[in-house]
mmCIF file of C-alpha atoms and ligand atoms in Angstrom:
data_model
loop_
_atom_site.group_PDB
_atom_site.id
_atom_site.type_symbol
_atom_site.label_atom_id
_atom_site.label_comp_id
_atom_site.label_asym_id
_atom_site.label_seq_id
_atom_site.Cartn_x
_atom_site.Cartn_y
_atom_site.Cartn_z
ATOM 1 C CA UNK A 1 91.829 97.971 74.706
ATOM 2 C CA UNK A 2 91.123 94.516 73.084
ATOM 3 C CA UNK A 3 87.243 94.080 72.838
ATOM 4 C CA UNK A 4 86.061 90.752 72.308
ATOM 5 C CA UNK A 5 82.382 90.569 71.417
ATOM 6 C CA UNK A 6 80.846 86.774 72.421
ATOM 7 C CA UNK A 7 77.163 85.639 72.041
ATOM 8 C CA UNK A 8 76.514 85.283 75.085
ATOM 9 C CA UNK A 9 77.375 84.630 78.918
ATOM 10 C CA UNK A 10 78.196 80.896 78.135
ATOM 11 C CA UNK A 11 80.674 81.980 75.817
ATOM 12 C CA UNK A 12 82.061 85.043 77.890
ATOM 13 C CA UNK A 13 82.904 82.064 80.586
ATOM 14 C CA UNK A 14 84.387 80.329 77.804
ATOM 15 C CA UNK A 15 86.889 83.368 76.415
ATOM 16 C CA UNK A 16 87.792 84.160 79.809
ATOM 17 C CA UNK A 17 88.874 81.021 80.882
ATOM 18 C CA UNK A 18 90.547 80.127 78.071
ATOM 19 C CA UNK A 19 93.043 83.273 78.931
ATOM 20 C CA UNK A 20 93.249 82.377 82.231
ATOM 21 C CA UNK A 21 94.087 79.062 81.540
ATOM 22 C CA UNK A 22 96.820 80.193 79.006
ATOM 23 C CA UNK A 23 98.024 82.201 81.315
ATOM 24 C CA UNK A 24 98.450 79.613 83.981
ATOM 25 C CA UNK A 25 99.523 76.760 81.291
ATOM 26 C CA UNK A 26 102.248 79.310 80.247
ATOM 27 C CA UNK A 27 103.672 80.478 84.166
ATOM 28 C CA UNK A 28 102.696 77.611 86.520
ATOM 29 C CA UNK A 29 103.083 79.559 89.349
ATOM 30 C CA UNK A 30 101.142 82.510 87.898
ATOM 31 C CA UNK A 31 100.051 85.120 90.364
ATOM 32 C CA UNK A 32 96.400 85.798 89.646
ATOM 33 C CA UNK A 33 94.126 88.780 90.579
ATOM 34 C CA UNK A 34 90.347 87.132 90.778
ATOM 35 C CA UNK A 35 86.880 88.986 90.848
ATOM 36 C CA UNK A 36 83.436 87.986 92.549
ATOM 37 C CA UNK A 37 80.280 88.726 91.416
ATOM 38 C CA UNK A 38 77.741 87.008 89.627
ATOM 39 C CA UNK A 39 80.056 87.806 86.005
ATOM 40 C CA UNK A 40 82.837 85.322 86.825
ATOM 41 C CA UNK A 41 81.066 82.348 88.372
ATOM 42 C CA UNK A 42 80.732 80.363 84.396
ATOM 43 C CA UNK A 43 84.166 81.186 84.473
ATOM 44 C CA UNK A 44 85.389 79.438 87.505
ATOM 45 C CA UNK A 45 83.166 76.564 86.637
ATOM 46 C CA UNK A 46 85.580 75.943 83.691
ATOM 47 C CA UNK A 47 88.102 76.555 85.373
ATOM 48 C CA UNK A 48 87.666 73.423 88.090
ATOM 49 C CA UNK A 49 86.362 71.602 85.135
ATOM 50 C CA UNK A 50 89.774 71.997 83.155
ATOM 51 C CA UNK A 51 91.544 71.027 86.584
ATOM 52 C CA UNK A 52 89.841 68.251 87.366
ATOM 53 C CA UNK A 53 90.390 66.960 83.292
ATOM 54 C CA UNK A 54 94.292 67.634 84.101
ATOM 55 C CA UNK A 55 93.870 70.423 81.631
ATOM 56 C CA UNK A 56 95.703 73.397 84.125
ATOM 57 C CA UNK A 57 97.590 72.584 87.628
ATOM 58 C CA UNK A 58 96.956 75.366 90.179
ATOM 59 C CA UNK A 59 99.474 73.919 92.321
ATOM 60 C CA UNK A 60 101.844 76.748 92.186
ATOM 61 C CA UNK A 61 99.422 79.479 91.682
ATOM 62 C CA UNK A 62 98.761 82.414 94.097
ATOM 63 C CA UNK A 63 95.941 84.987 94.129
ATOM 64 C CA UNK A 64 94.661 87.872 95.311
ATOM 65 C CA UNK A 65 91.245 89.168 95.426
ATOM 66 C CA UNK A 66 90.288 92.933 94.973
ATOM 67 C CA UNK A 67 88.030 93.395 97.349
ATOM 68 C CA UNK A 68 86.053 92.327 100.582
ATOM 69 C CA UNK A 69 83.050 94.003 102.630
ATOM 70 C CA UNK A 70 83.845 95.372 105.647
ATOM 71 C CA UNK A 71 83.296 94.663 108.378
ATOM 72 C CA UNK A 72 82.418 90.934 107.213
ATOM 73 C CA UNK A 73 83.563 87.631 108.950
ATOM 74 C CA UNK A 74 85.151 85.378 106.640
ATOM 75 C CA UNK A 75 82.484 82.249 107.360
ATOM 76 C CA UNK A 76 79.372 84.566 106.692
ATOM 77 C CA UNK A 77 78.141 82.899 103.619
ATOM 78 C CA UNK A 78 78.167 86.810 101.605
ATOM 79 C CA UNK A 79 81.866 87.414 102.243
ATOM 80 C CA UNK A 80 83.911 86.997 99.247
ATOM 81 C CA UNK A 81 86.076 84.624 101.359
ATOM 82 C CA UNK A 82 83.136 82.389 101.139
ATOM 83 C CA UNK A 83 82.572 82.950 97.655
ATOM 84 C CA UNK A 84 85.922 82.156 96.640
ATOM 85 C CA UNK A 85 85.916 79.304 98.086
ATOM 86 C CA UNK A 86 82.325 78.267 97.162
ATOM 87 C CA UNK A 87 82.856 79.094 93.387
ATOM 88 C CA UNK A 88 86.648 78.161 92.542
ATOM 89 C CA UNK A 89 89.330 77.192 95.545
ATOM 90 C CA UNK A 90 87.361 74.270 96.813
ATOM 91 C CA UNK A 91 87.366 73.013 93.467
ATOM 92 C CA UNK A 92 90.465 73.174 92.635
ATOM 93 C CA UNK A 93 94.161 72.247 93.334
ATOM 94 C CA UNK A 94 95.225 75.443 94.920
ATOM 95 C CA UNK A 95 96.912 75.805 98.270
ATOM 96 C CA UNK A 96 94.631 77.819 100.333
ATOM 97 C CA UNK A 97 97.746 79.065 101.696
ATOM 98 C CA UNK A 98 98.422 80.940 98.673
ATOM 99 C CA UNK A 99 94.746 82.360 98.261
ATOM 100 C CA UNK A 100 94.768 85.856 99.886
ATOM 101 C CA UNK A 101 91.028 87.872 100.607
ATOM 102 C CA UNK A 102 91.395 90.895 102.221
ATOM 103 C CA UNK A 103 90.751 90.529 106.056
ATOM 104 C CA UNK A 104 87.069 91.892 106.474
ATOM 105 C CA UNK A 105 87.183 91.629 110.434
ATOM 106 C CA UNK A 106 90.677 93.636 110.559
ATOM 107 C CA UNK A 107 91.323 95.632 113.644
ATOM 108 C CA UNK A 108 93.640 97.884 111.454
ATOM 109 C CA UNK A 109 91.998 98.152 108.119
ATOM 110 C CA UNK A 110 94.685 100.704 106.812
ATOM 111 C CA UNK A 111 97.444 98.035 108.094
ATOM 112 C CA UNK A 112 95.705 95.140 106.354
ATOM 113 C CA UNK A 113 95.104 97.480 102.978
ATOM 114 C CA UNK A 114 98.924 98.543 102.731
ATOM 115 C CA UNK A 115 100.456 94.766 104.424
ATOM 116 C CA UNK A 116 98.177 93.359 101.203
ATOM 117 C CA UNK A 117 100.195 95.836 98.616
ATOM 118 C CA UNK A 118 103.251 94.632 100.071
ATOM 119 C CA UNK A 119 102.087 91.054 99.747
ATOM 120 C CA UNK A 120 101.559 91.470 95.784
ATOM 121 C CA UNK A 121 104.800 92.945 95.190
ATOM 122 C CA UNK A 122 106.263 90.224 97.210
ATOM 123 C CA UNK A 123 105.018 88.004 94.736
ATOM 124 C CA UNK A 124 106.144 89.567 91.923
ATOM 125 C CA UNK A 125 102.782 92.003 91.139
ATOM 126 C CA UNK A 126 99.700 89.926 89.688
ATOM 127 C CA UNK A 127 100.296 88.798 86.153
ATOM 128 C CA UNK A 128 96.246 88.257 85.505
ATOM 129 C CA UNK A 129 94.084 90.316 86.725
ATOM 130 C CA UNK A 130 90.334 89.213 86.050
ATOM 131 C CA UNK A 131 87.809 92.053 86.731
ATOM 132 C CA UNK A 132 84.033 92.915 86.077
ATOM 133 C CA UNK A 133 82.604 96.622 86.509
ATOM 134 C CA UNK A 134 79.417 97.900 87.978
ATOM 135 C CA UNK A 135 76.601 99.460 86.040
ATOM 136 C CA UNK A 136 78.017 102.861 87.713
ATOM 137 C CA UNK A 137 81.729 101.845 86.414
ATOM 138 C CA UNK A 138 83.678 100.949 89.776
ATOM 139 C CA UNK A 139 86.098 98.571 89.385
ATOM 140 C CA UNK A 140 86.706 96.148 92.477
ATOM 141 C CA UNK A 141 85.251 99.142 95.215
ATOM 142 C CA UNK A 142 86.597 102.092 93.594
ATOM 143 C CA UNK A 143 83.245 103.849 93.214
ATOM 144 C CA UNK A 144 82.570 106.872 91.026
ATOM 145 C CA UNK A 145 84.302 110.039 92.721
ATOM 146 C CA UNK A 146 85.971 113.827 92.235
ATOM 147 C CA UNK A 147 89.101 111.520 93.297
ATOM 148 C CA UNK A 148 90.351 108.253 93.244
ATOM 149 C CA UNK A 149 92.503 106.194 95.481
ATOM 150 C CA UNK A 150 95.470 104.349 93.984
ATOM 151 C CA UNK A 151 96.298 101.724 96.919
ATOM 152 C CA UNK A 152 94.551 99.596 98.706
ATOM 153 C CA UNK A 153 92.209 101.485 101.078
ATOM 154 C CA UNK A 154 89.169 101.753 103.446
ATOM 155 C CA UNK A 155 85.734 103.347 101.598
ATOM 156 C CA UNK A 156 82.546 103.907 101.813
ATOM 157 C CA UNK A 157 80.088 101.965 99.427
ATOM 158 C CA UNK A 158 77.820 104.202 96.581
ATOM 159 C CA UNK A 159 73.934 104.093 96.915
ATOM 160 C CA UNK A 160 73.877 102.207 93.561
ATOM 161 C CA UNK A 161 76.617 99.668 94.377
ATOM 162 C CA UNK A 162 74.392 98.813 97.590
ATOM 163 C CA UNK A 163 70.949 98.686 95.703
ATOM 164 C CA UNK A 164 72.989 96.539 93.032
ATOM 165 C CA UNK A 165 74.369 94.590 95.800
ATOM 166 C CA UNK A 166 71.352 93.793 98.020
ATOM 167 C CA UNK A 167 69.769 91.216 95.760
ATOM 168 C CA UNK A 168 72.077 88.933 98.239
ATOM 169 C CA UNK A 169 70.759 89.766 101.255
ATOM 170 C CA UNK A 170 67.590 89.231 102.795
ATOM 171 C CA UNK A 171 67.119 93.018 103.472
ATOM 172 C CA UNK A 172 69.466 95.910 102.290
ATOM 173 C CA UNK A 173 70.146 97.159 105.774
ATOM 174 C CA UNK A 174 71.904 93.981 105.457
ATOM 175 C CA UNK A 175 74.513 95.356 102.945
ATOM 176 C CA UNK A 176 78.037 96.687 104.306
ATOM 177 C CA UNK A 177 78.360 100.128 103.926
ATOM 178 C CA UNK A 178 81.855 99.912 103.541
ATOM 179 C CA UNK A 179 84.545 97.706 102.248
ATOM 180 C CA UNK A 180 88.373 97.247 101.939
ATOM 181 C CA UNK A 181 89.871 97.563 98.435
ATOM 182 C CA UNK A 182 92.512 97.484 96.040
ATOM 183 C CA UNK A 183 93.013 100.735 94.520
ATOM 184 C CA UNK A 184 93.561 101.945 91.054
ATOM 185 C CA UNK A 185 97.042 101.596 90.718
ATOM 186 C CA UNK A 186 97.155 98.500 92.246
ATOM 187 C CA UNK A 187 95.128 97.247 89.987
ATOM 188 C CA UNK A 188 96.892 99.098 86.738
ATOM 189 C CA UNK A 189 100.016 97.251 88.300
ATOM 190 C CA UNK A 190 99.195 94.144 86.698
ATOM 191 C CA UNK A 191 100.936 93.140 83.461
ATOM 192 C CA UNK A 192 97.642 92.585 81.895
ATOM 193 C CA UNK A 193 93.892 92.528 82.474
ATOM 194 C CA UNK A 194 90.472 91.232 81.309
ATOM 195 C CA UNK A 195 87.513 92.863 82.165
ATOM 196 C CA UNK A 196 84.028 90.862 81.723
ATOM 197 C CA UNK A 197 80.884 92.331 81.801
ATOM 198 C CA UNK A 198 77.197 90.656 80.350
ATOM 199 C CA UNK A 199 74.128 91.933 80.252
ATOM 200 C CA UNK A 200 72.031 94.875 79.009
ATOM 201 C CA UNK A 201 72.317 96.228 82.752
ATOM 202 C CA UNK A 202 76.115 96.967 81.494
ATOM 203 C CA UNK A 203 75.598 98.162 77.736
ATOM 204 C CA UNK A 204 75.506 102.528 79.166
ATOM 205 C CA UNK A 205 78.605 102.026 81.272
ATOM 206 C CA UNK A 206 80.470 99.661 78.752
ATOM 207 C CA UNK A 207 79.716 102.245 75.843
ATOM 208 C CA UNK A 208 81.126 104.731 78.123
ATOM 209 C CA UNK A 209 83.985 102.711 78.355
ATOM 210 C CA UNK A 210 84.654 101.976 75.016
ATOM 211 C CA UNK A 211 83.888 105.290 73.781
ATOM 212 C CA UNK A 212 84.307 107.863 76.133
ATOM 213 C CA UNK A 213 87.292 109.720 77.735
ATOM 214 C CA UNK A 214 88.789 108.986 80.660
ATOM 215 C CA UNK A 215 87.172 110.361 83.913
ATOM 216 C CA UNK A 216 86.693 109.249 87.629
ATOM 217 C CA UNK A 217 82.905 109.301 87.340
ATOM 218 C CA UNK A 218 83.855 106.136 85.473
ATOM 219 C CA UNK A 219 86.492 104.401 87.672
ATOM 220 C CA UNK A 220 86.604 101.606 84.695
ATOM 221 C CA UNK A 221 87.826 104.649 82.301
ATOM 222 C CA UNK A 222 91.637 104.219 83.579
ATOM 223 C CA UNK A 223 92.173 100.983 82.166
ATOM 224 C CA UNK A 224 92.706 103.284 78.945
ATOM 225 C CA UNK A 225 96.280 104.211 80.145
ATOM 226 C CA UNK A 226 96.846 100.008 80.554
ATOM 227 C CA UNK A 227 98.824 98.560 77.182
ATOM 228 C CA UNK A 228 96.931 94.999 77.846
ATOM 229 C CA UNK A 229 93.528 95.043 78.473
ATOM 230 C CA UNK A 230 90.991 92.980 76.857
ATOM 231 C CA UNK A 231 86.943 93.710 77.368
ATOM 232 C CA UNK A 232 84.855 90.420 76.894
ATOM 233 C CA UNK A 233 81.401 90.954 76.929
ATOM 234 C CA UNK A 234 78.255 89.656 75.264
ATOM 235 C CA UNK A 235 76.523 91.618 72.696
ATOM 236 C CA UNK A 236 73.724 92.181 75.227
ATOM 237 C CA UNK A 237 76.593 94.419 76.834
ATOM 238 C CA UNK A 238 78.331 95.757 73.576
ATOM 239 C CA UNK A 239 76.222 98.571 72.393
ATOM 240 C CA UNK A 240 78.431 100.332 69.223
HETATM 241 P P1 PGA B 1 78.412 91.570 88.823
HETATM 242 O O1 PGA B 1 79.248 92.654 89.638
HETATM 243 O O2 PGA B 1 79.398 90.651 88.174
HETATM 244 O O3 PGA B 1 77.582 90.881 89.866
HETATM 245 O O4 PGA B 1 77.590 92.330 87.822
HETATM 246 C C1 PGA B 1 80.292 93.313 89.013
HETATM 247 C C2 PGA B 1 80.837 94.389 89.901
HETATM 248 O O5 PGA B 1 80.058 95.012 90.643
HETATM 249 O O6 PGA B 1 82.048 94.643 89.834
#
């Protein structure tokens, strides 16, 4: 795993968008994998301001989220539907079309998780896949566990990832329980990865990360086995 150490969140946004912008710049119709959470949202900034300069043409892009709460409409203002669209594809020259969210009012959930693996390898697998990781190590949903799922899937949401969570809702009996999301080896499908994370909130689990051994108490721990992975996170984050 790359690390790249950056100053601070301003410049995390900055490093990260630069690859993604490489990435589209190189492959015009690049198939991206995109994060929410409060970690990205510098990033996309740059990202609509380097469209809007004519800098990168998401024209021919397509992307795929990892994750949506469940059940969760796709107009209530804390789905990531709506933040998508709020923080990046409204800003940019994307068809909406090719934007997929996982459905979070799906009458089949398991149908909608496996019909949204089939839609990435339709495309050809993601070729970017942006991700942040909780303070307890999930990546997208995949919370900390004896056992990890590798497709897309149904689960249940941890205590922390809901106390972590509920600083978007008015109340946190307001916060799914449950959400639909890409698995572990969907996510190790893609030919390569960043991962951002900022913050001291991070620094324990990105240590772990860094230094530790692989293990399902820290979901982020698999991107070990991944040959193209690159960490960017802000020395508040970085602890050596
Ligand atoms: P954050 O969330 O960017 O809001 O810290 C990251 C995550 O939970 O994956």
């Amino acid at each position: 795993m790359r690390v790249i150490v950056c100053e601070n969140y301003d410049e995390v946004s900055k490093e990260a968008a630069k690859i993604v912008a490489s990435e589209v710049i190189l492959k015009p119709n690049a198939v991206l994998g995109l994060a929410t959470g409060s970690t990205p949202v510098g990033m996309y900034k740059l990202l609509a301001e380097m469209n809007k300069n004519g800098e990168i043409d998401f024209k021919d892009v397509k992307s795929f989220n990892l994750d949506e709460y469940y059940p969760m409409s796709a107009d209530n203002d804390q789905s990531y539907r709506y933040f998508m669209n709020e923080n990046l594809f409204n800003h940019i020259n994307i068809d909406i079309n090719n934007t997929h969210v996982l459905n979070g009012l799906a009458k089949d959930p398991e149908k909608e998780c496996a019909d949204f693996d089939k839609m990435i390898d339709e495309a050809g697998g993601i070729d970017l896949q942006v991700l942040g990781i909780g303070q307890n190590g999930h990546i997208a949903f995949n919370e900390p566990d004896s056992f990890l799922y590798a497709n897309t899937h149904i689960t249940d949401l941890t205590e922390s990832t809901i106390n972590a969570n509920a600083r978007f809702f008015e109340k946190i009996e307001d916060v799914p329980t449950q959400a639909l999301t890409m698995g572990i080896a969907s996510i190790l499908k893609a030919k390569r990865i960043i991962i951002l994370a900022t913050g001291s909130s991070k620094k324990e689990v990105i240590n772990d990360l860094i230094n530790g051994e692989i293990s399902t108490n820290n979901p982020a721990s698999m991107l070990k086995v991944h040959k193209d992975v690159i960490l960017i996170c802000d020395k508040e984050a970085y602890d050596k």
